[in-house]
XYZ file of C-alpha atoms in Angstrom:
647
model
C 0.000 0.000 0.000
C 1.131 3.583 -0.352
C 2.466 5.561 2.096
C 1.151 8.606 0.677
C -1.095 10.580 3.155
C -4.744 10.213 3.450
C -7.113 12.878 2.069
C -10.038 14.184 3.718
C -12.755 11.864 2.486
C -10.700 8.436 3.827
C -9.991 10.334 7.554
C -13.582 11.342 7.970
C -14.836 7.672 6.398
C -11.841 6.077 9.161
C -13.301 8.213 12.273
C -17.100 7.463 11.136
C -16.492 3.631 10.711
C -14.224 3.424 13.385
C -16.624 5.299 15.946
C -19.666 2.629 14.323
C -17.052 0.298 15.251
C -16.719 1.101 19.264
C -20.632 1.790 19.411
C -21.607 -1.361 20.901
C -18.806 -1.533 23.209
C -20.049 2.711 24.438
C -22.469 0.519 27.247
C -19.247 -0.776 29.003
C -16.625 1.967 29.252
C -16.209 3.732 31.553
C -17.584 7.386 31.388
C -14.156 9.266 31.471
C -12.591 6.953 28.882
C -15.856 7.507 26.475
C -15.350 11.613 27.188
C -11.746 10.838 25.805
C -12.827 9.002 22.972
C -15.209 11.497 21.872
C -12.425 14.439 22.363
C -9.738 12.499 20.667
C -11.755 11.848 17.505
C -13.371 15.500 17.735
C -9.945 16.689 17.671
C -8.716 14.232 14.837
C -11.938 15.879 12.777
C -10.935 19.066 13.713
C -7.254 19.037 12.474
C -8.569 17.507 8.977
C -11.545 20.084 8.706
C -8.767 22.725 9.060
C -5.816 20.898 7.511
C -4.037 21.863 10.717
C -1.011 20.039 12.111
C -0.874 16.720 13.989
C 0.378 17.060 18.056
C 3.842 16.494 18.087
C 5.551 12.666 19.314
C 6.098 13.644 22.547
C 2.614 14.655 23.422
C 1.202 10.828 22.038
C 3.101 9.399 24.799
C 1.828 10.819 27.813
C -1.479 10.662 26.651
C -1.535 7.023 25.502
C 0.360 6.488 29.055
C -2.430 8.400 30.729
C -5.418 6.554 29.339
C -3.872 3.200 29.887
C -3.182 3.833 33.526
C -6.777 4.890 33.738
C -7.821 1.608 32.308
C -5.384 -0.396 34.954
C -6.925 2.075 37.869
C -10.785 1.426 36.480
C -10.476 -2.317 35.988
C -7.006 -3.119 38.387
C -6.360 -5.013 35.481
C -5.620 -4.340 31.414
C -6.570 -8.136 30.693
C -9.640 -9.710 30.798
C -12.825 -8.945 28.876
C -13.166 -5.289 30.012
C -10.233 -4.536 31.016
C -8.708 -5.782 27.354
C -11.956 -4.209 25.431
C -11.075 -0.641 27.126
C -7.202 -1.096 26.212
C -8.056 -1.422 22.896
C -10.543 1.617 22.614
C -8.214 3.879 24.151
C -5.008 2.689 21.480
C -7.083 3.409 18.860
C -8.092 7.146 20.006
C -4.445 7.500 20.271
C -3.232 6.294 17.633
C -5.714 8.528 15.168
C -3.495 11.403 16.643
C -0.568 9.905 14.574
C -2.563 8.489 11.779
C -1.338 10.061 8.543
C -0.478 7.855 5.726
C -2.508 4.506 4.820
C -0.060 2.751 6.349
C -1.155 3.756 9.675
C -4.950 3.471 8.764
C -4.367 0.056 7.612
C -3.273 -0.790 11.144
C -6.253 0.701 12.376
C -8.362 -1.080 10.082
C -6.989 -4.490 10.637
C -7.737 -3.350 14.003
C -11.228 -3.017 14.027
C -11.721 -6.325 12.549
C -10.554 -7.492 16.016
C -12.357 -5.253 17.846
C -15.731 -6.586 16.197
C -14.977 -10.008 17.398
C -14.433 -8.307 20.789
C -18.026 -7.989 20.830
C -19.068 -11.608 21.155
C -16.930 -12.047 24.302
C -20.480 -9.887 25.499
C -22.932 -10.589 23.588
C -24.020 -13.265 21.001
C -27.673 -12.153 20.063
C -28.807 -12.107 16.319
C -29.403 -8.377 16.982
C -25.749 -7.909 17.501
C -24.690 -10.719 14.784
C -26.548 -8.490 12.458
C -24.944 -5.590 13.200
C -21.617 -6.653 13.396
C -21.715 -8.240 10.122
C -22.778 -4.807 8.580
C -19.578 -3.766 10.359
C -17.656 -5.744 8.744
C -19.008 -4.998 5.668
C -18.209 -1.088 5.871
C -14.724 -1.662 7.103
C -13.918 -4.490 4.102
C -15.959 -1.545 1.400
C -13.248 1.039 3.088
C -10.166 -1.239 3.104
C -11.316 -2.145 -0.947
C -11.272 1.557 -1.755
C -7.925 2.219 -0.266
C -6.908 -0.890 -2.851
C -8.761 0.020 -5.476
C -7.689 2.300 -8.878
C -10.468 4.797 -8.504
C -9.509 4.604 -4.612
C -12.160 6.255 -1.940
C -12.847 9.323 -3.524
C -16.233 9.937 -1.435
C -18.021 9.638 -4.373
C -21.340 8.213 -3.906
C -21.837 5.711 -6.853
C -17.843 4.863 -6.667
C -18.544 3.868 -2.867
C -21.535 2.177 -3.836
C -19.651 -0.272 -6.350
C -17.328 -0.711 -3.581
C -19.892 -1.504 -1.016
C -21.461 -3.952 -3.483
C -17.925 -5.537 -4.539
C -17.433 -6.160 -0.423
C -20.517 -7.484 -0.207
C -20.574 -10.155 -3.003
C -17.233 -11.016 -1.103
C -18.526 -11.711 1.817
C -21.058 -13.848 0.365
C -18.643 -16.029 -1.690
C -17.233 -16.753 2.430
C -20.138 -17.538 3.623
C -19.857 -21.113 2.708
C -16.861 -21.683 4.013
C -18.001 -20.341 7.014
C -20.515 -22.257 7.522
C -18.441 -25.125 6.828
C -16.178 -24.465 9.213
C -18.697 -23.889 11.869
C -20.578 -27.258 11.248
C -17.671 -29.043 11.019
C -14.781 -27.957 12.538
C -13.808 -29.859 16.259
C -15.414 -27.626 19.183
C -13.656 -28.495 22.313
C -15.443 -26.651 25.436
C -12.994 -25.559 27.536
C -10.229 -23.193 28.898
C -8.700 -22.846 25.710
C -12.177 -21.402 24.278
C -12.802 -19.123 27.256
C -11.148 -15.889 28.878
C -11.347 -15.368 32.647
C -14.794 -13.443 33.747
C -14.414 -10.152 35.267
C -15.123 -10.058 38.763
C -18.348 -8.432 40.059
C -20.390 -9.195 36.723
C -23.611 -8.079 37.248
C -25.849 -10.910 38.310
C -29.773 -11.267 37.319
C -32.713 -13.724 38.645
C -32.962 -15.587 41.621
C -30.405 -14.888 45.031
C -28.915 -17.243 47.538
C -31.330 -16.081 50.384
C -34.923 -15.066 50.404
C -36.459 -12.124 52.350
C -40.065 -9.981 51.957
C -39.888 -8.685 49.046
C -37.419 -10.413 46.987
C -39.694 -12.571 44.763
C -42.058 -9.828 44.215
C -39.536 -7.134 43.275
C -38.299 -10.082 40.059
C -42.129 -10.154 38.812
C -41.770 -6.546 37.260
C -38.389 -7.784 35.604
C -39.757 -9.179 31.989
C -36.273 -10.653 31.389
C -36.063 -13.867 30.106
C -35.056 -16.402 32.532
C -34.681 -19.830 30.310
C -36.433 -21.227 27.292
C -37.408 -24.528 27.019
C -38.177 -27.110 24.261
C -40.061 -30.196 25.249
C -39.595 -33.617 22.910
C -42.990 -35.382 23.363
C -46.001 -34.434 25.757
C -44.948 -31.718 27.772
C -47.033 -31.213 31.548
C -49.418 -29.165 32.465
C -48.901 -25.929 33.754
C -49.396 -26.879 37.771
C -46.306 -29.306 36.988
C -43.679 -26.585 36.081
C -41.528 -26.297 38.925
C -38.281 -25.208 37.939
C -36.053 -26.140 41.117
C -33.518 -23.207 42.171
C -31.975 -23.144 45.501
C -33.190 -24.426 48.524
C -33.360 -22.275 51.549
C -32.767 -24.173 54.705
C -31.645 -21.519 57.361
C -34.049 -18.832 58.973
C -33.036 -15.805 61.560
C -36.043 -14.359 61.757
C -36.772 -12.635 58.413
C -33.879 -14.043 56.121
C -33.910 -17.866 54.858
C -30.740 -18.710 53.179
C -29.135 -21.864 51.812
C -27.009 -24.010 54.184
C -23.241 -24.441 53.535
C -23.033 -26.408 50.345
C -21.143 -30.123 50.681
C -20.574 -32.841 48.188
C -22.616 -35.555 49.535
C -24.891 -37.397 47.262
C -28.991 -36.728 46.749
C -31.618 -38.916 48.648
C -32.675 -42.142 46.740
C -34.853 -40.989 44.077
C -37.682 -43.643 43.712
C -39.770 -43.203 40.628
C -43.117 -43.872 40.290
C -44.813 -44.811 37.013
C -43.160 -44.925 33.514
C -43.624 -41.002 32.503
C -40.390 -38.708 31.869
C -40.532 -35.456 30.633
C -37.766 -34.835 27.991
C -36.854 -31.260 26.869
C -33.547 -29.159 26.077
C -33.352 -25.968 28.160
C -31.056 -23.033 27.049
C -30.338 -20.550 30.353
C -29.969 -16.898 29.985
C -26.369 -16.106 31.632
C -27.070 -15.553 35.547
C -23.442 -15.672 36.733
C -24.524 -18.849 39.017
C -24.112 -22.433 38.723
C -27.646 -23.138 39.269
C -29.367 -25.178 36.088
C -32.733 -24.618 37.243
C -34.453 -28.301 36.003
C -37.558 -29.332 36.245
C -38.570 -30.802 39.647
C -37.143 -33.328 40.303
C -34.444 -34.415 37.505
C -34.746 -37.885 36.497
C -30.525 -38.028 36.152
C -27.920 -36.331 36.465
C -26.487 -34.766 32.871
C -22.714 -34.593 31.879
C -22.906 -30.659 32.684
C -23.851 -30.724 36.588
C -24.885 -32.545 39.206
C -27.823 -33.329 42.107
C -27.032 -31.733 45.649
C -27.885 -33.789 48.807
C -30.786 -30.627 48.225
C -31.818 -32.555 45.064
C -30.935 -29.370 43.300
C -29.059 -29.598 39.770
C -25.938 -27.329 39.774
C -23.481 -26.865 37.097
C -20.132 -27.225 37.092
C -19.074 -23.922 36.515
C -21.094 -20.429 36.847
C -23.517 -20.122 33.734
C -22.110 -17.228 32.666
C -22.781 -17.703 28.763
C -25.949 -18.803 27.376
C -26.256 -22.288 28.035
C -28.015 -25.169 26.327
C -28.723 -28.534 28.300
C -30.745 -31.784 27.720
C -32.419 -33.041 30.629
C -35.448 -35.317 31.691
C -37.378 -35.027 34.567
C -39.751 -37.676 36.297
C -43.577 -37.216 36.556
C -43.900 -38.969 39.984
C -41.733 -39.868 42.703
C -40.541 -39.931 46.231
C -37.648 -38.979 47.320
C -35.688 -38.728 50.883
C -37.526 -41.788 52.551
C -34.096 -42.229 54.311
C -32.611 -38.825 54.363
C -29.805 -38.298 56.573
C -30.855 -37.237 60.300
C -28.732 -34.257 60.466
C -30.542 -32.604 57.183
C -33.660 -33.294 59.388
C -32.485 -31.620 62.346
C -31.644 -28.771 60.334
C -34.983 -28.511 58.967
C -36.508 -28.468 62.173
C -34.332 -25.279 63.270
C -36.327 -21.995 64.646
C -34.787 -18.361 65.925
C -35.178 -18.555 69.894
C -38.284 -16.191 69.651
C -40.345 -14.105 67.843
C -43.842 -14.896 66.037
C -45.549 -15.843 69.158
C -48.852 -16.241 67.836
C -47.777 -18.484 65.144
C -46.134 -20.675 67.474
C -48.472 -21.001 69.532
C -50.972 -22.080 66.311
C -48.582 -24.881 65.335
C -48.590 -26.266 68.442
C -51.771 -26.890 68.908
C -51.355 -29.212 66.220
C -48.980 -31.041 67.524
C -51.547 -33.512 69.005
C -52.321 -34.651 64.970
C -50.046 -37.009 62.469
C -47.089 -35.264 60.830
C -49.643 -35.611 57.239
C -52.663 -34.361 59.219
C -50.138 -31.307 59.982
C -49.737 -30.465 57.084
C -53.231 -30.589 55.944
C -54.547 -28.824 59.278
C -52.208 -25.747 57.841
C -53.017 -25.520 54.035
C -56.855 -24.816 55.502
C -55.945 -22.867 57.532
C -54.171 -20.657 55.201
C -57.504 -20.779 52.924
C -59.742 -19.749 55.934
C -57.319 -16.648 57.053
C -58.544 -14.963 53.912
C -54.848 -13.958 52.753
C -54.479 -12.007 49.408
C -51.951 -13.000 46.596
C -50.425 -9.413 45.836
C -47.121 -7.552 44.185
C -47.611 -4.656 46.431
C -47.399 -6.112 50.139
C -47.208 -3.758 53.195
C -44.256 -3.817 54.901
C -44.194 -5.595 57.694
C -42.223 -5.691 61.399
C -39.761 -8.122 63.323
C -42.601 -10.905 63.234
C -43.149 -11.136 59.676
C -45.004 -14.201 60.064
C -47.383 -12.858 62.904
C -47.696 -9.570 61.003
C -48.774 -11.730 57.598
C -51.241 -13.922 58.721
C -53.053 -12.348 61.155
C -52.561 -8.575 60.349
C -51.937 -7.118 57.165
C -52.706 -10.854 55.571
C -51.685 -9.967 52.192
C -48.264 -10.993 50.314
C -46.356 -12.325 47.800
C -45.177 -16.342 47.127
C -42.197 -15.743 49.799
C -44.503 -14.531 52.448
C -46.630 -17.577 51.755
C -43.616 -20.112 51.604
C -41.768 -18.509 54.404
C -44.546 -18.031 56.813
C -45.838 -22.141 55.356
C -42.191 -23.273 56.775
C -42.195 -21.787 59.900
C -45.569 -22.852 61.041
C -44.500 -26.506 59.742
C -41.094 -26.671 61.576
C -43.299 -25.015 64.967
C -46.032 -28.086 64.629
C -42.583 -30.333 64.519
C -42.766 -31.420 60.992
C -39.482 -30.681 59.026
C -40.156 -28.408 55.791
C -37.596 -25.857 54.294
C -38.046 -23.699 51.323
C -37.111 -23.808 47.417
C -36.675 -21.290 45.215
C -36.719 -21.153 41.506
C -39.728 -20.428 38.913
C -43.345 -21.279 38.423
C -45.169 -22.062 35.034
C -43.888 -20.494 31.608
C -45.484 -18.826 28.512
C -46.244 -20.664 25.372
C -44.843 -19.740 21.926
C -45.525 -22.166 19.264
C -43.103 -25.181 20.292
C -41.204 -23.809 23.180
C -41.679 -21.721 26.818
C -40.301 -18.658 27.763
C -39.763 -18.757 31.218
C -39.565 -14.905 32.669
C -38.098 -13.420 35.809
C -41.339 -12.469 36.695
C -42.174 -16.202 36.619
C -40.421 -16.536 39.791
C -41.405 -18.596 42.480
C -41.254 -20.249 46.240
C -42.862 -22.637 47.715
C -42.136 -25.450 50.344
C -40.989 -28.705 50.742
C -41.950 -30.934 54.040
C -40.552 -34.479 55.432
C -43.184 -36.968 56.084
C -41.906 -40.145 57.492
C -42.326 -43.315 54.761
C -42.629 -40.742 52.603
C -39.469 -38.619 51.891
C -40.049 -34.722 50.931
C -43.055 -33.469 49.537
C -43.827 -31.011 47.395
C -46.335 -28.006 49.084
C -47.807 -24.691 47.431
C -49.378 -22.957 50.063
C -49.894 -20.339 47.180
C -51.967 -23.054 45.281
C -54.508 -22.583 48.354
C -55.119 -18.978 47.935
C -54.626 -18.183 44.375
C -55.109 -21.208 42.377
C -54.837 -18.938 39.110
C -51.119 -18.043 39.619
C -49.900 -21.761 39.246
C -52.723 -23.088 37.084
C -52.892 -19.907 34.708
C -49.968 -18.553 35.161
C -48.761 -14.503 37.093
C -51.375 -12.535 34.794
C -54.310 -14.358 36.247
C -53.743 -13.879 39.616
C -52.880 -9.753 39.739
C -54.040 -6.973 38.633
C -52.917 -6.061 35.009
C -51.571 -2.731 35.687
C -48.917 -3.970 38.112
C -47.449 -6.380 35.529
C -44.463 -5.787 33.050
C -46.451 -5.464 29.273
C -45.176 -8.496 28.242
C -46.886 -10.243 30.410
C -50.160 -8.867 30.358
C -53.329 -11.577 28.690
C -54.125 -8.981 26.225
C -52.735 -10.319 23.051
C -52.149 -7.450 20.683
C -50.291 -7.191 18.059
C -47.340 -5.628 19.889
C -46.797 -8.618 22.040
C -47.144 -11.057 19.019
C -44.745 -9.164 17.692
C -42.311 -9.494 20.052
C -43.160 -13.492 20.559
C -42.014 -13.700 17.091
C -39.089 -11.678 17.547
C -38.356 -14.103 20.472
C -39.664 -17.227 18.426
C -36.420 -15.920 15.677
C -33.885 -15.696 18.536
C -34.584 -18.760 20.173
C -33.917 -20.227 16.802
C -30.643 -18.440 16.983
C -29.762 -19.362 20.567
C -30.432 -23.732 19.629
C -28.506 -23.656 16.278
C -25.911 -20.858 16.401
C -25.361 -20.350 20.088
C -26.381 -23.289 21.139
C -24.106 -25.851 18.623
C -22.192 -27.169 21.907
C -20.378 -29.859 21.156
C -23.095 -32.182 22.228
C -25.035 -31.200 19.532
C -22.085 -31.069 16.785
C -21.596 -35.124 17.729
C -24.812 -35.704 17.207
C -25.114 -33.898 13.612
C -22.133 -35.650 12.712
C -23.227 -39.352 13.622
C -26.343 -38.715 11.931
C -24.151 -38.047 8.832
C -22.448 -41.374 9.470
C -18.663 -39.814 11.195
C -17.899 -40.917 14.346
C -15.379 -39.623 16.682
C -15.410 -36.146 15.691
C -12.824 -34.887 18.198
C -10.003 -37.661 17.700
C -6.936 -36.856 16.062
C -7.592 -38.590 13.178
C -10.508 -37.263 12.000
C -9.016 -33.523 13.022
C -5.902 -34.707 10.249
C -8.146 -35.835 8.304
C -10.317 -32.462 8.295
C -7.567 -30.509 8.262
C -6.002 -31.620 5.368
C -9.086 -31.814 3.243
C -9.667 -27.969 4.293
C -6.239 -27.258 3.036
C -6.989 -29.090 -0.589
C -10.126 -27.079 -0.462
C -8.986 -23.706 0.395
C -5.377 -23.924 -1.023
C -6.270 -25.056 -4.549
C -8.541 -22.151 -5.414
C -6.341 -19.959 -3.690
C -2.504 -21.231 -5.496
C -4.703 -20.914 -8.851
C -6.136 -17.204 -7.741
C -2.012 -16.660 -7.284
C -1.231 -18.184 -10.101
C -3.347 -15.832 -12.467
C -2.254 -12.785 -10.519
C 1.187 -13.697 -11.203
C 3.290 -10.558 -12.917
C 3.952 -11.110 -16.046
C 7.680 -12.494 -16.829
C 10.114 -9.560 -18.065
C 11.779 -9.178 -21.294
C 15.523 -9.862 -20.874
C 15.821 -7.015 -22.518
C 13.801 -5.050 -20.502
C 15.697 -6.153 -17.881
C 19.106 -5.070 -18.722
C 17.474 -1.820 -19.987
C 16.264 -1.590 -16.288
C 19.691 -2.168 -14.646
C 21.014 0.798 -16.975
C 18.286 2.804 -15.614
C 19.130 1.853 -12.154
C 22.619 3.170 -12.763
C 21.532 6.677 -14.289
C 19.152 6.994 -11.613
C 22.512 6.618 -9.268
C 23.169 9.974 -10.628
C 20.028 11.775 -9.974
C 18.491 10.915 -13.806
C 15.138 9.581 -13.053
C 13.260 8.020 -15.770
C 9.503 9.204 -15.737
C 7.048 6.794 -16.277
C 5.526 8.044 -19.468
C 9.592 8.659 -21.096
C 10.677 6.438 -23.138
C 13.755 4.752 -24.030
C 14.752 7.630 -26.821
C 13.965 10.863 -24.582
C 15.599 9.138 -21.629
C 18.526 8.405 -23.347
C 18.406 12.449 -25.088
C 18.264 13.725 -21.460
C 21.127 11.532 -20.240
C 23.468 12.697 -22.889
C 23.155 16.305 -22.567
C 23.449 15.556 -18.469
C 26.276 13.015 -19.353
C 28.159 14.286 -22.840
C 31.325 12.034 -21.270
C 29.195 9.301 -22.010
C 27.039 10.112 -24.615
C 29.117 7.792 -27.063
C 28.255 4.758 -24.532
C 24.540 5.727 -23.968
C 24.228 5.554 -27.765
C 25.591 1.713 -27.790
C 23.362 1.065 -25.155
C 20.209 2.318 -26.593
C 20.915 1.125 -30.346
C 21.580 -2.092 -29.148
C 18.010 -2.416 -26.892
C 15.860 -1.181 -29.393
C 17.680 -3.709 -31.839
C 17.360 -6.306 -29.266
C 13.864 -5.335 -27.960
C 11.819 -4.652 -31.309
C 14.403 -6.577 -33.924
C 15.532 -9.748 -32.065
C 17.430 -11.596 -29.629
C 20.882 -11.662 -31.358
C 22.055 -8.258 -29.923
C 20.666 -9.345 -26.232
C 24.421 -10.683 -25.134
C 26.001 -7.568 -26.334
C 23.856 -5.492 -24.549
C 24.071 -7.270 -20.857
C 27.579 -6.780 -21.654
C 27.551 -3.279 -22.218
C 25.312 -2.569 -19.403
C 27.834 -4.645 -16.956
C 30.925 -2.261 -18.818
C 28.813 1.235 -18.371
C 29.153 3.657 -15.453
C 28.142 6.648 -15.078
């Protein structure tokens, strides 16, 4: 490329695609470093609007140095997604302070192909697919008009061509790429993956449970998970989606007990029904897998707590796609370990007298008569099901059911438990989400579709699964969040009226779940089984990776050595040749032959600059025009005369 300097239509195309370029990434930086960004490339604009000077060398250094060392003193780190993204942003503001020839640009150019892949570390959504592919589609239209004859001129039909030209390229890659995606090994693991930054922000459910937690979530219209079912898929009372399980209570708080690594209860099933289905998690910066209650087995990506709860084995912190199968009917925890019971039987010292003194009046009936004796009771207390509970004092449980009496799923769980574990019947709490909403083939599971309800221990019986919300607002786990509350206190989304904005954006959903099973979703699970239903086993072993890499070489190398092959330049005259070596030594002494002279008016000029010679530069030239247009008998003399002359 030349290094002749750029003119104002390229450095005004550079700063607009390279600003287009760093758009997505504006949501992450830092506010001071975007304020720099937008001063360095007003100021870049500024200086070609004006034709004004570049700053001198030894102002680029301390302002790179000082933009770095805000990076390091933002992030404590210039690695990592963020930290690395923001390095990157602030080099290229910098380095359009020294930008003047196409050499430079070219470096920035090459370097916002890298940035664009920067963006996936982020995000992966269609919406951002899309627009990163029109990204690369400006930057490859201004790197062809820096190549091209007519180069970028600004013009609008020239550009146009050029957009068109870098289009059609990209299209003639497209099969390759998707060969290459379908078929080339993926291997999940460290070598795929940078380290997360610390303190991502985390969405969904928590690891404790207080008034007020579930019912802040329904207002968040977020997707949670999506789920595909293969075969009959259950009602909507059956969709439990199992999240953590909240053992410990102070008072107000229930948390989860210290995590260990011994094995689930014996899960006994009952009946032949399963319940197959894929589920693809939204990133929530936990390990929790949130399956259906209760998992028939474990899969390769997680396991089953001695909660019964399926973690993973790392924190979802990418969109995740899992296969799982869950059991209609079981029991579990007929023999659970005695200190699990103990802990489930665990009250504060005081507090809640009146609620205490409820549950032990029904102490005098069978642990299952318990348990029955408080689910009517919580339908004859007249509670309300509400997002907009009052707020209530140290005995949240007195204070709920026999005062203010209105609440949310965690009053009803919480305040369930604590009666339960007062009447001397173990129960504890679970957390995760309640029902789903239907489009076409698949749920959408939403933050607001979160959920808690209880669990109790019944001797011969193991745990058991019990909704004291189910008493007082059947609608919420038959029907689903909308039919139980007011419409007006839920996100639109989730509203029953079914206009045409929300089928609108089912559909849009309906084209990104598509996205998320076959793009972001092609784990490499799902790449094994596309390839054995091809007939090629052992996808990952070394000889089918020789195998594929060689015929990708054949495929990409022959095109490409025949491509080189027609480019090649064409094969110089001999004469030519020595004609160009006598040039060469002319040129030694400041005689330059222009590109439009030819061999007669070069060799005029060099005599009257050279008369010493002009006898030789005669020689030279009769001899090349009689070798050249006449023959090849005179070509020995005149290498030999060329070797002889000097100027």
């Amino acid at each position: 490329m030349s290094a002749e300097r750029l003119d104002r239509n390229q450095t005004f195309g550079l700063l607009a695609v390279l600003a287009a370029v760093l758009l997505p990434h504006a949501g992450r930086l830092p506010w001071w470093l975007l304020a720099a960004l937008a001063g360095l490339f007003g100021w870049r604009a500024w200086l070609t609007q004006v034709q004004g000077r570049l700053p001198p060398s030894w102002l680029l250094l301390p302002i790179t140095m000082a933009l770095v060392a805000g990076v390091f003193f933002n992030y404590h780190t210039l690695l990592g997604r963020s930290g690395g993204v923001a390095v990157l942003a602030a080099l290229v503001g910098a380095k359009l302070l020294e930008t003047r020839g196409r050499r430079d640009a070219l470096l920035l150019v090459y370097l916002s192909y890298f940035l664009i892949a920067t963006n996936f570390l982020f995000s992966q959504s269609v919406v951002m697919a899309a627009y990163l592919a029109g990204m690369v589609l400006l930057v490859s239209t201004l790197l062809l008009g820096w190549h091209s004859l007519q180069g970028w001129t600004g013009r609008w039909k020239v550009a146009l061509a050029q957009l068109r030209f870098a289009g059609v390229l990209m299209l003639q890659a497209l099969p390759v790429m998707v060969l290459l995606f379908l078929l080339f090994p993926r291997i999940e693991g460290p070598l795929w993956r940078l380290p997360q930054d610390r303190g991502a922000a985390r969405s969904g459910l928590a690891d404790s449970m207080a008034p007020g937690s579930f019912s802040a979530m329904a207002r968040n219209d977020e997707v949670a998970f999506r789920v595909v079912f293969q075969g009959v898929r259950p009602r909507q009372e059956q969709l439990y989606w199992r999240g953590p399980v909240f053992d410990d209570y102070d008072g107000r708080t229930w948390s989860q007990a210290q995590s260990t690594s011994d094995p689930p209860p014996r899960i006994e099933a009952i009946g032949q029904q399963r319940y197959r289905y894929a589920i693809t998690l939204e990133p929530h910066f936990r390990p929790w897998l949130l399956a259906l209650d209760l998992p028939a087995a474990e899969p390769p990506e997680g396991r089953l707590t001695d909660h019964l709860q399926l973690i993973g084995r790392r924190l979802v912190d990418k969109r995740l796609r899992i296969e799982l199968s869950a059991l209609d009917r079981y029991r579990v925890g007929r023999e659970e370990r005695p200190e699990l019971i103990a802990r489930a039987l665990v009250l504060p010292g005081a507090g809640n007298p009146r609620a205490r003194e409820l549950a032990e009046g029904w102490r005098r009936l069978a642990p299952a008569e318990r348990v029955d004796e408080a689910l009517r009771f919580f339908g004859r207390q007249q509670l309300q099901y509400t997002l907009t509970p009052p707020l209530y004092g140290q005995d949240v449980v007195d204070d709920f059911l026999f005062r203010g009496k209105q609440g949310f799923c965690e009053h009803f769980a919480g305040a369930f438990a604590f009666v339960m574990r007062a009447a001397g019947v173990p129960a504890r709490v679970v957390g995760g989400y309640q029902g789903g909403d239907s489009n076409g083939d698949y749920l959408i599971i939403r933050q607001a579709d979160a959920h808690a309800w209880t669990e109790v221990w019944l001797e011969g019986e193991g745990w058991r699964r019990v909704d004291p919300t189910f008493e007082v607002a059947p609608a919420r786990i038959q029907e689903g969040l909308a039919s139980a509350v007011p419409a007006d206190e839920l996100p639109y989304l989730l509203r029953l009226d079914n206009n045409w904005v929300k089928q609108a954006q089912l559909l849009i959903d309906s084209a990104v779940n598509g996205w998320n099973q076959w793009v972001v979703g092609y784990s490499p699970e799902r790449q094994r089984q596309l390839m054995a239903g091809l007939g090629i086993d052992g996808l990952t072993s070394g000889r089918f990776l020789a195998w594929f890499l060689g015929g990708l070489a054949v495929l990409l190398g022959v095109p490409a050595a025949w491509l080189l092959w027609r480019m090649r330049p064409p094969r110089l005259d001999p004469a030519r040749l020595a004609w160009q070596r006598f040039a060469r030594k002319l040129a030694a002494q400041g005689l330059q032959q222009g590109l439009a002279e030819g061999p007669m008016d070069f060799a005029g000029r060099a005599k009257q600059a050279l008369p010493a010679r002009a006898e030789a530069i005669d020689a030279i030239l009769s001899v090349y025009l009689a070798s050249r247009y006449g023959g090849r008998e005179s070509l020995a003399e005149l290498q030999r005369l060329v070797r002889r002359f000097s100027a």
